[in-house]
Coordinates of C-alpha atoms in Angstrom, one line a residue:
X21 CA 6.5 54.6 70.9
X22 CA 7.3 52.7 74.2
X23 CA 11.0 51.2 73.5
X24 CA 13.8 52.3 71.8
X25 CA 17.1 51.4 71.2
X26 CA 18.1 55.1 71.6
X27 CA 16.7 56.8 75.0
X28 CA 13.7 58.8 74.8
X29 CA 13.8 62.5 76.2
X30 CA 9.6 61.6 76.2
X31 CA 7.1 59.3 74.7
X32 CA 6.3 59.4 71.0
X33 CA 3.7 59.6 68.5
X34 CA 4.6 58.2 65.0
X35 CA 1.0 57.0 64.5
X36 CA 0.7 59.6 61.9
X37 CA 4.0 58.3 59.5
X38 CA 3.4 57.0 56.9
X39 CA 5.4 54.0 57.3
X40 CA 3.5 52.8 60.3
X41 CA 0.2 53.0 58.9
X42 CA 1.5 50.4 55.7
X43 CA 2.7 47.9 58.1
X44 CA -0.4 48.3 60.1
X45 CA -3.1 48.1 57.3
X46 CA -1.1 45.5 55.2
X47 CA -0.1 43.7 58.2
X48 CA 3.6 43.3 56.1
X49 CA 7.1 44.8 56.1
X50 CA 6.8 48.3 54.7
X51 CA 9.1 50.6 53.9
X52 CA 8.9 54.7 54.6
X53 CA 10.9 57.6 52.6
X54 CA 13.3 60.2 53.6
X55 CA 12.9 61.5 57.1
X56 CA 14.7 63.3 59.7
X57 CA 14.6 61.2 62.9
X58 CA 13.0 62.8 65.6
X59 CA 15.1 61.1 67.8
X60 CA 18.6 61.2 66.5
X61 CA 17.9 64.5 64.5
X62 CA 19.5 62.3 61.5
X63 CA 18.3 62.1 58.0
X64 CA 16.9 58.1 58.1
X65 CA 15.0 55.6 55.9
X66 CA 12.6 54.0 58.2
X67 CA 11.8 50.1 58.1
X68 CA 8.4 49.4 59.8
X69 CA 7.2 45.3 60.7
X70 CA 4.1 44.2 62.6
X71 CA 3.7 42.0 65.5
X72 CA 0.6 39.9 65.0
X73 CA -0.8 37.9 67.6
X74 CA -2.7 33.9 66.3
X75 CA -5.9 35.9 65.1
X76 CA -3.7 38.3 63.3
X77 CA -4.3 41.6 65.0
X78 CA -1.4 43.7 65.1
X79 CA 0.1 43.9 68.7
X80 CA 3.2 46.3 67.9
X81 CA 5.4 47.2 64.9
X82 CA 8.8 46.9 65.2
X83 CA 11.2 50.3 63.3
X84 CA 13.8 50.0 62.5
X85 CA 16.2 53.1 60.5
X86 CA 18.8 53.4 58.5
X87 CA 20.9 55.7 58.6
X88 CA 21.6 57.6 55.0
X89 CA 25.2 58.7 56.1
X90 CA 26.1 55.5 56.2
X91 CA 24.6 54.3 53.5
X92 CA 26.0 57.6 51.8
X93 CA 29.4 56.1 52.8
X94 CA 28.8 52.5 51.1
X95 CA 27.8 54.3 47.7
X96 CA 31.2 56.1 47.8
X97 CA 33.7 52.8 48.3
X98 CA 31.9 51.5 45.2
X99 CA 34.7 52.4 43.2
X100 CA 33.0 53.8 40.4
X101 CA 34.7 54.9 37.0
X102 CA 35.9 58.3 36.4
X103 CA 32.9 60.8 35.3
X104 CA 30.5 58.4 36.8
X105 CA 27.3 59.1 38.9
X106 CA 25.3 57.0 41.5
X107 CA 22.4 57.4 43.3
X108 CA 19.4 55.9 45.4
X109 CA 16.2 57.3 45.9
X110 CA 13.3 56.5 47.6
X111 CA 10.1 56.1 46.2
X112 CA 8.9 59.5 45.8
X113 CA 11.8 60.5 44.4
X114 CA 14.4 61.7 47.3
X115 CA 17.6 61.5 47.2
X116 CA 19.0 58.7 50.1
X117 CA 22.5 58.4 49.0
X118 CA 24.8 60.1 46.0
X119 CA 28.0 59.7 44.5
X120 CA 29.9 61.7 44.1
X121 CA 29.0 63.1 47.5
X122 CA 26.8 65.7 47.8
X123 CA 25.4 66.7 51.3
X124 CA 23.1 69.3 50.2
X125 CA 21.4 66.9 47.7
X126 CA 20.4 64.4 50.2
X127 CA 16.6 64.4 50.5
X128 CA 15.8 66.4 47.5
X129 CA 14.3 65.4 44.4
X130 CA 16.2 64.3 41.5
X131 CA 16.6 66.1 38.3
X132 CA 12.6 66.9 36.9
X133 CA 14.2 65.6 34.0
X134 CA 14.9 62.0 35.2
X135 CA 12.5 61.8 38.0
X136 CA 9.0 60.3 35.7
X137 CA 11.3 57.8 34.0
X138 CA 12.6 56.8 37.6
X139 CA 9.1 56.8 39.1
X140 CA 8.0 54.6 35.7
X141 CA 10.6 52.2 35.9
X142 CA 9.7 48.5 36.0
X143 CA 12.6 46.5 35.4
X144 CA 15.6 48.2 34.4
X145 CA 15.7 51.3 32.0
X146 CA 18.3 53.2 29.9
X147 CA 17.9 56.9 28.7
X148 CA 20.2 59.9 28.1
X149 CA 20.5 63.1 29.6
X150 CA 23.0 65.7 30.8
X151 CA 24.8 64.7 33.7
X152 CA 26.0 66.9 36.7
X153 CA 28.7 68.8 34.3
X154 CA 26.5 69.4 32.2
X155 CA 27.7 66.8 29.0
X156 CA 25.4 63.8 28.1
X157 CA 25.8 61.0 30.5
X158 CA 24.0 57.5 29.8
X159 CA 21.8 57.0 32.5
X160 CA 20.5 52.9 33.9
X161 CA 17.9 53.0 36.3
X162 CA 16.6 50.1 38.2
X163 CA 13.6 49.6 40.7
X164 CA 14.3 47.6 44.3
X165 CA 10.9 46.3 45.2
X166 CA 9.2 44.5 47.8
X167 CA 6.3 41.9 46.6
X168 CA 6.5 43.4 43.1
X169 CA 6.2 47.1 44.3
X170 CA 8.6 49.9 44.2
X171 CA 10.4 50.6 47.4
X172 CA 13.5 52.3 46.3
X173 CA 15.4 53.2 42.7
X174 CA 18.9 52.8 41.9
X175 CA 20.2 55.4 39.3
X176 CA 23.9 54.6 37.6
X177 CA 25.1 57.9 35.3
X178 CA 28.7 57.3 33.3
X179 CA 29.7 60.3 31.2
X180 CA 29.0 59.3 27.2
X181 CA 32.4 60.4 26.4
X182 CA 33.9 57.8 29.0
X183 CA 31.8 55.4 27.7
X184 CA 32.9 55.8 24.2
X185 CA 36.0 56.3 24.7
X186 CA 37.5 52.8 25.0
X187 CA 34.9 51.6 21.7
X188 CA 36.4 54.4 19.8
X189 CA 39.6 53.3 20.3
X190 CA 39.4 49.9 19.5
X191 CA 37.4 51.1 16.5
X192 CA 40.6 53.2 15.1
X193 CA 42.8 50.2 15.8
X194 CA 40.1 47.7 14.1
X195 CA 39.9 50.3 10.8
X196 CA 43.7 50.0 10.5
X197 CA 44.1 46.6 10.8
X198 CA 41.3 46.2 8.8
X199 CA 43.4 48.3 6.2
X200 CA 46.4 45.8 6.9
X201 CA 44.2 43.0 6.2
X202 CA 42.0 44.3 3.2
X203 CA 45.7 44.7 1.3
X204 CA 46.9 41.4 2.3
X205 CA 44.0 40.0 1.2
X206 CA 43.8 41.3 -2.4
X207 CA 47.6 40.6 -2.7
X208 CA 46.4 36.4 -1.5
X209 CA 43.7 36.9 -3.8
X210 CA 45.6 37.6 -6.7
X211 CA 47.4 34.6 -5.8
X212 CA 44.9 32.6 -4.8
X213 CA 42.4 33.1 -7.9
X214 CA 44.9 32.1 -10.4
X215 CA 45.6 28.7 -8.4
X216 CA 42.4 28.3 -6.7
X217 CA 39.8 29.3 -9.8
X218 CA 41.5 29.8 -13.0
X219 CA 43.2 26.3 -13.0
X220 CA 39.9 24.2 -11.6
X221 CA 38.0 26.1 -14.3
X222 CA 40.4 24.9 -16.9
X223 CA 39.8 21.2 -15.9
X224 CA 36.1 21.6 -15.3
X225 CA 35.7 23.0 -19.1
X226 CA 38.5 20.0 -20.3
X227 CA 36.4 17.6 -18.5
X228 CA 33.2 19.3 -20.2
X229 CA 34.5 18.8 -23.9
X230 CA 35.5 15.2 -23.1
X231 CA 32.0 15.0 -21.9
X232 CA 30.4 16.3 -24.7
X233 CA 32.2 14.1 -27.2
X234 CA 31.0 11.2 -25.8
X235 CA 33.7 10.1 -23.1
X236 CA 31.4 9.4 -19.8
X237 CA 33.9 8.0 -18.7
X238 CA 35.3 12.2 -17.9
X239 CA 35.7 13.5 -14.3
X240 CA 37.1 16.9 -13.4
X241 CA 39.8 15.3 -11.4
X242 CA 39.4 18.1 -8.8
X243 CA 39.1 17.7 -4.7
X244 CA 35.3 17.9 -3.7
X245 CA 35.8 20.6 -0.8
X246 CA 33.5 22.6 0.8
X247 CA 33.8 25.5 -1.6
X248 CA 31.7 26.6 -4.3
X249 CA 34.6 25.2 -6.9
X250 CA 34.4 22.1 -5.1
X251 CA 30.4 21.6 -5.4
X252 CA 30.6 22.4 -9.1
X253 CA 33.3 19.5 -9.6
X254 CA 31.1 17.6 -7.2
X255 CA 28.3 18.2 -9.2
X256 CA 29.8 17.4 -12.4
X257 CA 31.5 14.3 -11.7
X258 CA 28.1 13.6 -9.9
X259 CA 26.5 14.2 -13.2
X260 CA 29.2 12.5 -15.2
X261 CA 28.8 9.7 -12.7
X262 CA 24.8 9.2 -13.6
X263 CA 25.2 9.4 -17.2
X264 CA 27.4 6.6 -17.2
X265 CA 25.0 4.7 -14.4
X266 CA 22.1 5.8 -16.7
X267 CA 23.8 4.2 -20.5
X268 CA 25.1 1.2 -18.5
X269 CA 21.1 0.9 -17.2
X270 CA 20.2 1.5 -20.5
X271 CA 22.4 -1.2 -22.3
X272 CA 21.5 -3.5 -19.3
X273 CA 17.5 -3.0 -20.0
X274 CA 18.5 -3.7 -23.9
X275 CA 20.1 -7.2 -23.0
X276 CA 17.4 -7.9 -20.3
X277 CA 14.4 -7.4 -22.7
X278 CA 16.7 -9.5 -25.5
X279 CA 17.0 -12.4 -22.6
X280 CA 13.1 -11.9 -21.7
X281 CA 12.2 -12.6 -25.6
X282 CA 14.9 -15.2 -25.7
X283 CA 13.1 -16.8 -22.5
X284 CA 9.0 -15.9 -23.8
X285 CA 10.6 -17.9 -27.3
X286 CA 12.2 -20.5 -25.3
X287 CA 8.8 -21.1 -22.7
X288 CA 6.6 -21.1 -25.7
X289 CA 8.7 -23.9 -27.3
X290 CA 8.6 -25.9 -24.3
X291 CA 4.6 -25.3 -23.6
X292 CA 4.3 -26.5 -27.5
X293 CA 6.4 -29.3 -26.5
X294 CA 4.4 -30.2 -23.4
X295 CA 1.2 -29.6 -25.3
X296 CA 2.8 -32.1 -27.9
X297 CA 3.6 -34.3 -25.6
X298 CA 0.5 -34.4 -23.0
X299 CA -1.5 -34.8 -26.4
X300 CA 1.1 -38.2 -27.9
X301 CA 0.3 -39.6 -24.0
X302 CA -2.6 -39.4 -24.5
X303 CA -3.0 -40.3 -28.2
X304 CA -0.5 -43.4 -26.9
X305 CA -2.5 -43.9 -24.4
X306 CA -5.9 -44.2 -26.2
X307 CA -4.1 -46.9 -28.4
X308 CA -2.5 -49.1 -26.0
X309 CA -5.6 -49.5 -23.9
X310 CA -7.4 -51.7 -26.9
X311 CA -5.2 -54.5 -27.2
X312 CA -4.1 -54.4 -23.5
X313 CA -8.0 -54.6 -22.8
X314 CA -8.2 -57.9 -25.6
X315 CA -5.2 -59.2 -23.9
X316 CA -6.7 -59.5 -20.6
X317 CA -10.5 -60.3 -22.2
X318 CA -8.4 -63.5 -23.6
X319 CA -6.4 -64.4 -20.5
X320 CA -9.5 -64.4 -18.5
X321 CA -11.4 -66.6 -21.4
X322 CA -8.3 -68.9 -21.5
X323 CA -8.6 -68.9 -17.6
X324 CA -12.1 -69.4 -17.0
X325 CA -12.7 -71.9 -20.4
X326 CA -9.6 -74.0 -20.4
X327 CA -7.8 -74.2 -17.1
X328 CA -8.7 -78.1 -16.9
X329 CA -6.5 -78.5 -20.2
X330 CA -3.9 -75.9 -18.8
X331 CA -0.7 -77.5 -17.2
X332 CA 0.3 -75.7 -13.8
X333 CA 3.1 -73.4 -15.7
X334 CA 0.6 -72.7 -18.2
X335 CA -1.6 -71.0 -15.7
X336 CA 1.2 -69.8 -13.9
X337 CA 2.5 -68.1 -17.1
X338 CA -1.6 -66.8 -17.7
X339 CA -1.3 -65.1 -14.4
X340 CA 1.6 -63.1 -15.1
X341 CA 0.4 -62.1 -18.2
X342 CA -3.0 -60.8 -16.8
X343 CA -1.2 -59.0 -13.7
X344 CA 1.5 -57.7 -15.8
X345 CA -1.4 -56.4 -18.1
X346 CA -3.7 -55.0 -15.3
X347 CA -0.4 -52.9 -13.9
X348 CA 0.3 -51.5 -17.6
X349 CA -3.8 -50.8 -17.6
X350 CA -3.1 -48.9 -14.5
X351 CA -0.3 -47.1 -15.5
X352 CA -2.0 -46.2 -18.7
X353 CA -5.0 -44.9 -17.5
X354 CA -2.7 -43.0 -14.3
X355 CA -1.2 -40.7 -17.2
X356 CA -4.4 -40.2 -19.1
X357 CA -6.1 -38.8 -16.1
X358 CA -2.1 -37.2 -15.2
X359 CA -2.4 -35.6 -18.9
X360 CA -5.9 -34.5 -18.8
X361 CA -5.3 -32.6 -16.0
X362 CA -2.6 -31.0 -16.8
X363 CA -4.1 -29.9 -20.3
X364 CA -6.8 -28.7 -17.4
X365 CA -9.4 -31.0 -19.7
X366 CA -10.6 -33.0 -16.6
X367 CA -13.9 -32.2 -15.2
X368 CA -15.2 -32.5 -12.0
X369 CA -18.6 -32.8 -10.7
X370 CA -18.5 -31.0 -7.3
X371 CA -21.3 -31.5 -5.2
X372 CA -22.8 -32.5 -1.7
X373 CA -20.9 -35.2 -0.5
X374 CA -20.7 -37.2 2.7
X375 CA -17.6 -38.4 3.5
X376 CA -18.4 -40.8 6.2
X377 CA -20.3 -42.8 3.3
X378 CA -17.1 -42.7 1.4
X379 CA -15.1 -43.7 3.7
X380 CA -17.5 -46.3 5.0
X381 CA -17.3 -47.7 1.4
X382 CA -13.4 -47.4 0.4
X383 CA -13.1 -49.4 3.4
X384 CA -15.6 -51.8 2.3
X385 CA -14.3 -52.0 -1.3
X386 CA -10.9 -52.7 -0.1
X387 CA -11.3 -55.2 3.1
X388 CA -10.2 -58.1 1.4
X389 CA -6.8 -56.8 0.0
X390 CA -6.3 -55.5 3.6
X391 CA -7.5 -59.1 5.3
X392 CA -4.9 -60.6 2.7
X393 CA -2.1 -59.4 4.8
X394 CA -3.9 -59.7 8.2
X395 CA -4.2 -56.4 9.0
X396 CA -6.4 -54.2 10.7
X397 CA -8.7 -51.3 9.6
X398 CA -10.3 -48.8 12.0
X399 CA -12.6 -45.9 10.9
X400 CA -12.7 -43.1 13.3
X401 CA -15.1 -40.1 12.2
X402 CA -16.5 -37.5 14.2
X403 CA -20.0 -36.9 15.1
X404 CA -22.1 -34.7 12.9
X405 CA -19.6 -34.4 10.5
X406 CA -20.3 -31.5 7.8
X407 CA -21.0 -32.1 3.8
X408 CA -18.2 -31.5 1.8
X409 CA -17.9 -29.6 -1.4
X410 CA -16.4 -32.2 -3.9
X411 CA -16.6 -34.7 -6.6
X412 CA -17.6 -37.9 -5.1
X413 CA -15.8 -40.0 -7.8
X414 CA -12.3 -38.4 -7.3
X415 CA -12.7 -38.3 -3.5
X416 CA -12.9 -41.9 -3.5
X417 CA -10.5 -42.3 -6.4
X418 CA -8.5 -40.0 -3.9
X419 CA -9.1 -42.1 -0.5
X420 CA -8.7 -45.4 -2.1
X421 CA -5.6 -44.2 -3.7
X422 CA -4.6 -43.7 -0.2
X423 CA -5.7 -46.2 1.4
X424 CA -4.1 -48.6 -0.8
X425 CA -0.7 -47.0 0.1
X426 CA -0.7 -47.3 3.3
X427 CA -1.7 -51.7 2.5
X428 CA 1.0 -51.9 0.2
X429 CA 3.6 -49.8 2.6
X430 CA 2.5 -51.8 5.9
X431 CA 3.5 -55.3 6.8
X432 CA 1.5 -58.4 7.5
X433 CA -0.6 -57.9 11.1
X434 CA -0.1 -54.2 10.8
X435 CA -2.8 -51.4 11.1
X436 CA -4.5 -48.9 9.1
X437 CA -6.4 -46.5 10.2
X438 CA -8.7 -43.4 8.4
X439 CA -9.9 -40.7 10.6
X440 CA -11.8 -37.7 9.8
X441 CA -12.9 -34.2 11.6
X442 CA -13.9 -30.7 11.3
X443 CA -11.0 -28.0 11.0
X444 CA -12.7 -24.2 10.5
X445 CA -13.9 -24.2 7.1
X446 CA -12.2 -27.8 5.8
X447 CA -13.1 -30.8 6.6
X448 CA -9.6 -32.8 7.3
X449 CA -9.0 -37.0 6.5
X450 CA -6.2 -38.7 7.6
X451 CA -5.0 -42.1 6.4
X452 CA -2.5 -43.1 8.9
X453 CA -0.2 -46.9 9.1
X454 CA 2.3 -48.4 11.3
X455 CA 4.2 -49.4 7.7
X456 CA 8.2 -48.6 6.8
X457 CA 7.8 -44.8 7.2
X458 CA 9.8 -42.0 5.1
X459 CA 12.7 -40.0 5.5
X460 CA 13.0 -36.3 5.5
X461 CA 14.7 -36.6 1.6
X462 CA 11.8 -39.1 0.8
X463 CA 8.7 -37.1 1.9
X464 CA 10.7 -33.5 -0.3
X465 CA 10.1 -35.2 -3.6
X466 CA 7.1 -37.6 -2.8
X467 CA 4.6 -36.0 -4.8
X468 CA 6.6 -35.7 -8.1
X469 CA 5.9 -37.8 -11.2
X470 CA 7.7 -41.5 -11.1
X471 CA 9.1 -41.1 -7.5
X472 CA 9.3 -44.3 -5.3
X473 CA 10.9 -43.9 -1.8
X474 CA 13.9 -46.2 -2.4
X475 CA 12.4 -48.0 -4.9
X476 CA 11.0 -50.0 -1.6
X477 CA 8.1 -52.5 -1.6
X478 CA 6.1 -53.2 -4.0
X479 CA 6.1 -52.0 -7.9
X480 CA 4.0 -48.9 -8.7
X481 CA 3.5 -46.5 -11.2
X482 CA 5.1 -43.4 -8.9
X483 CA 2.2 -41.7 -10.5
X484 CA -0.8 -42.6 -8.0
X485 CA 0.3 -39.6 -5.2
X486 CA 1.1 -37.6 -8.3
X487 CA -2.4 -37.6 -9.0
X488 CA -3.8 -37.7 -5.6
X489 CA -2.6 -34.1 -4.7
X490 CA -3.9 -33.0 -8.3
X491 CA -6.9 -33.9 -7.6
X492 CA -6.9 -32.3 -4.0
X493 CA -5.7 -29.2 -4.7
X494 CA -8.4 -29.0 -8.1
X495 CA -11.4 -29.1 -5.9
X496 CA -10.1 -26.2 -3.0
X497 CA -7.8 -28.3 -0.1
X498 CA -4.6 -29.6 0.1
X499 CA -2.6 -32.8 1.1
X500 CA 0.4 -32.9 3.4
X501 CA 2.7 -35.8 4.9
X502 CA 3.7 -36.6 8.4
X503 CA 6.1 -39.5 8.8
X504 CA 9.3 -41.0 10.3
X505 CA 11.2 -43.7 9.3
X506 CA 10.4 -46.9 10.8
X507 CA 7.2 -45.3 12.7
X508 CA 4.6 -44.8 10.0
X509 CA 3.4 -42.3 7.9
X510 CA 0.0 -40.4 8.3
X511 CA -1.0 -38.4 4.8
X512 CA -4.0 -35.6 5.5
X513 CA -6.1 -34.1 3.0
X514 CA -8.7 -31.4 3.2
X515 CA -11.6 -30.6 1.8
X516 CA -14.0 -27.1 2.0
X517 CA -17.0 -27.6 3.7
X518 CA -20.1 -26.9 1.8
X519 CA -21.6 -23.6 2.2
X520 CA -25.3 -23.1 3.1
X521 CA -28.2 -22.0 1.2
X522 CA -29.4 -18.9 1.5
X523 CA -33.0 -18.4 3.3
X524 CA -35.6 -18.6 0.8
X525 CA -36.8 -14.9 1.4
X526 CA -32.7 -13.9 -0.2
X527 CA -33.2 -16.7 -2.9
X528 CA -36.5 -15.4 -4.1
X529 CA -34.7 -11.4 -4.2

């Protein structure tokens, strides 16, 4: 030792404490145990710190001691309750400070009793053991350490009696109001059970009886509260509640299957009805289309043998006749084909087809009606346009019906035009004009039977679109309209594109 706070009589030697020789090997704050200072002559607890120069080699190490009157002093102004023992010890087991005070107890070891569950202690630990008078004391012990090592233990005694003495107390006083309460109690329960069980039961088992007569209409008329009375009436009004949900289900399923066979009678009769009736139309039908087809076989004679000998009205009168026939033809044969599809009787032939051919010949078939008017008709089909799946017949029944539309619907000089192109697995035609256009109200109801937008333009049966989207939708597309009044109407139908052959190698398998 070459400095010290407290003059040296001579140099000194602690290179043999233990103290020094922790802060030198673990380069760290250590702390040493009880030990008379060889300078002051004063019991001390000495703190030992190294000086380490960059490479960490220790230079010096700084002590520093406490001294345990002092600290003897702080344990004593700690104001501890009566029959009540403190002390501190270091980690061997010394006594630093005590309270109460006692001198010659400083630096001894504790009680052998107590001293291996101080020295064990990790944490903090209760145990009891007689205290300093002799009577059991409850005993806390607690370790004060430095990087999770034991430098010092605390030790807290209080006398067991002192301890108890407040519990036991309050205990007596508890027991007798306990007593109070337990009589007060049985005198409210008295009271309580006749008001608060006996009459609820009563209802429950009146609202039971009504029950069991029949009467689901019965509730226990009782509060639903959070007691045990109150979840049975809960229950049984809950119960009460579904019975009557369940017969009014019940009678409701009754009525509902008496409407359902009312209805199944009632959509029977009218399928009998429409099977009578598809089958009169076409019965009707069948007949008319004899004498309407000798009608016109005799106009055209009449027109073709004697027109020389026919005056003008004559042959004006000849050409109603045969118009007025040909439009009753049409209308005749428009409900046999509308009848025999909805009997589902009509058969189609589906097949390869190439719709550029059709097109190529609707628009052939019908050029003159369309020059009648002066109007112009453009074809616009894509390249390498797929094969359709379809009847060939009804697509060009379906086209001209279409096409014809749009002449009848557009006025003199106006155009037509039918375009077609590939749209995923359809192919899609569009027959579009520059005609009179249809409302919002018109285009809702224009494929029903009979329906002519505003009974505008020329006469028709109102059966031809009818028929159109049949005949669509029978062979796998569909048919939509896009139009505006005034601008033209464009009607698009599609039709599924024919699948491919399997290889030959599959077909053979």
């Amino acid at each position: 030792m070459f400095c010290s706070a407290v003059p040296l009589r001579a140099p000194m030697n602690v290179a043999g404490r233990g103290f020094f020789w922790r802060a030198v090997v673990l380069r760290d704050f250590a702390v040493g145990e009880y030990t008379i200072g060889r300078i002051t002559g004063k019991p001390v607890l000495v703190f030992a710190y190294p000086a380490l120069d960059e490479a960490g080699r220790v230079l010096a190490v700084v002590l520093a001691g406490l001294d345990l009157t002092w600290l003897g002093q702080v344990v004593a102004e700690a104001h501890m309750p009566e029959a009540s023992t403190v002390a501190i010890l270091d980690r061997s087991g010394l006594v630093l400070a005590r309270y109460p005070p006692a001198g010659e107890e400083i630096g001894r070891p504790v009680d052998p009793s107590l001293l291996n569950l101080i020295l064990g202690t990790r944490g903090v630990r209760t145990t009891e053991a007689p205290g300093p008078d002799g009577t059991p004391y409850l005993f806390a012990f607690s370790a004060l350490s430095y990087r999770e090592a034991p430098v010092a233990y605390v030790s807290v005694g209080v006398s067991k009696a002192v301890a108890f003495d407040e519990p036991d107390r309050l205990l007596r006083l508890n027991l007798l109001i306990l007593g109070i309460v337990a009589a007060l109690t049985l005198a409210m329960a008295w009271i309580g059970g006749k008001l608060g069980i006996l009459e609820p039961v009563r209802a429950l088992v009146g609202a039971t009886k009504r029950l069991s007569t029949g009467d689901l209409s019965a509730r226990s008329g009782l509060g639903h509260g959070q007691g045990e009375l109150g979840q049975l009436a809960r229950a049984f009004d809950v119960m009460a509640e579904s019975l009557q949900e369940a017969e009014r289900r019940r009678l409701m399923d009754e009525e509902l299957r008496r409407k359902n066979y009312e209805l199944e009678q009632q959509n029977a009769a009218i399928e009998e009805a429409n099977r009578m009736k598809t089958e009169f139309v076409s019965m009707v039908s069948h007949e008319l289309r004899t004498p309407l087809t000798s009608i016109q076989g005799y106009v055209q004679l009449l027109q073709e043998r004697d027109a020389a000998a026919l005056g003008d009205e004559a042959r004006r009168s000849l050409a109603i006749v045969k118009k007025s026939a040909g439009r009753l033809l049409g209308l005749i044969n428009d409900l046999l084909d509308l009848s025999r599809m909805e009997a589902g009787k009509i058969e189609l032939r589906c097949g390869p087809v190439d719709l550029p051919t059709v097109i190529e010949t609707v628009a052939a078939s019908i050029r003159l009606l369309i020059e009648s008017k002066r109007q112009r008709l453009t074809v616009a089909v894509d390249e390498a346009l797929p094969v359709v799946c379809a009847d060939a017949d009804r697509v060009t029944q379906i086209l001209t019906n279409l096409v014809a539309n749009a002449h009848k619907y557009t006025p003199v000089e106006g155009t037509i035009e039918v375009a077609a192109r590939r749209e995923d697995g359809f192919v899609r035609v569009d027959v579009s004009d520059s005609g009179i256009g249809l409302s919002a109200e018109e285009q809702a109801q224009l494929f029903t039977r009979f329906f002519r937008a505003q009974q505008r333009g020329p006469l028709g049966t109102g059966l031809g679109l009818v028929i159109t989207r049949l005949l669509v939708e029978l062979q796998g597309g569909r048919i939509t309209v896009s139009s505006a009044p005034g601008r033209g109407s464009t009607f698009s139908f599609s039709l599924p594109v024919l699948a491919p052959a399997p290889p030959v190698g599959e077909r053979a398998g």
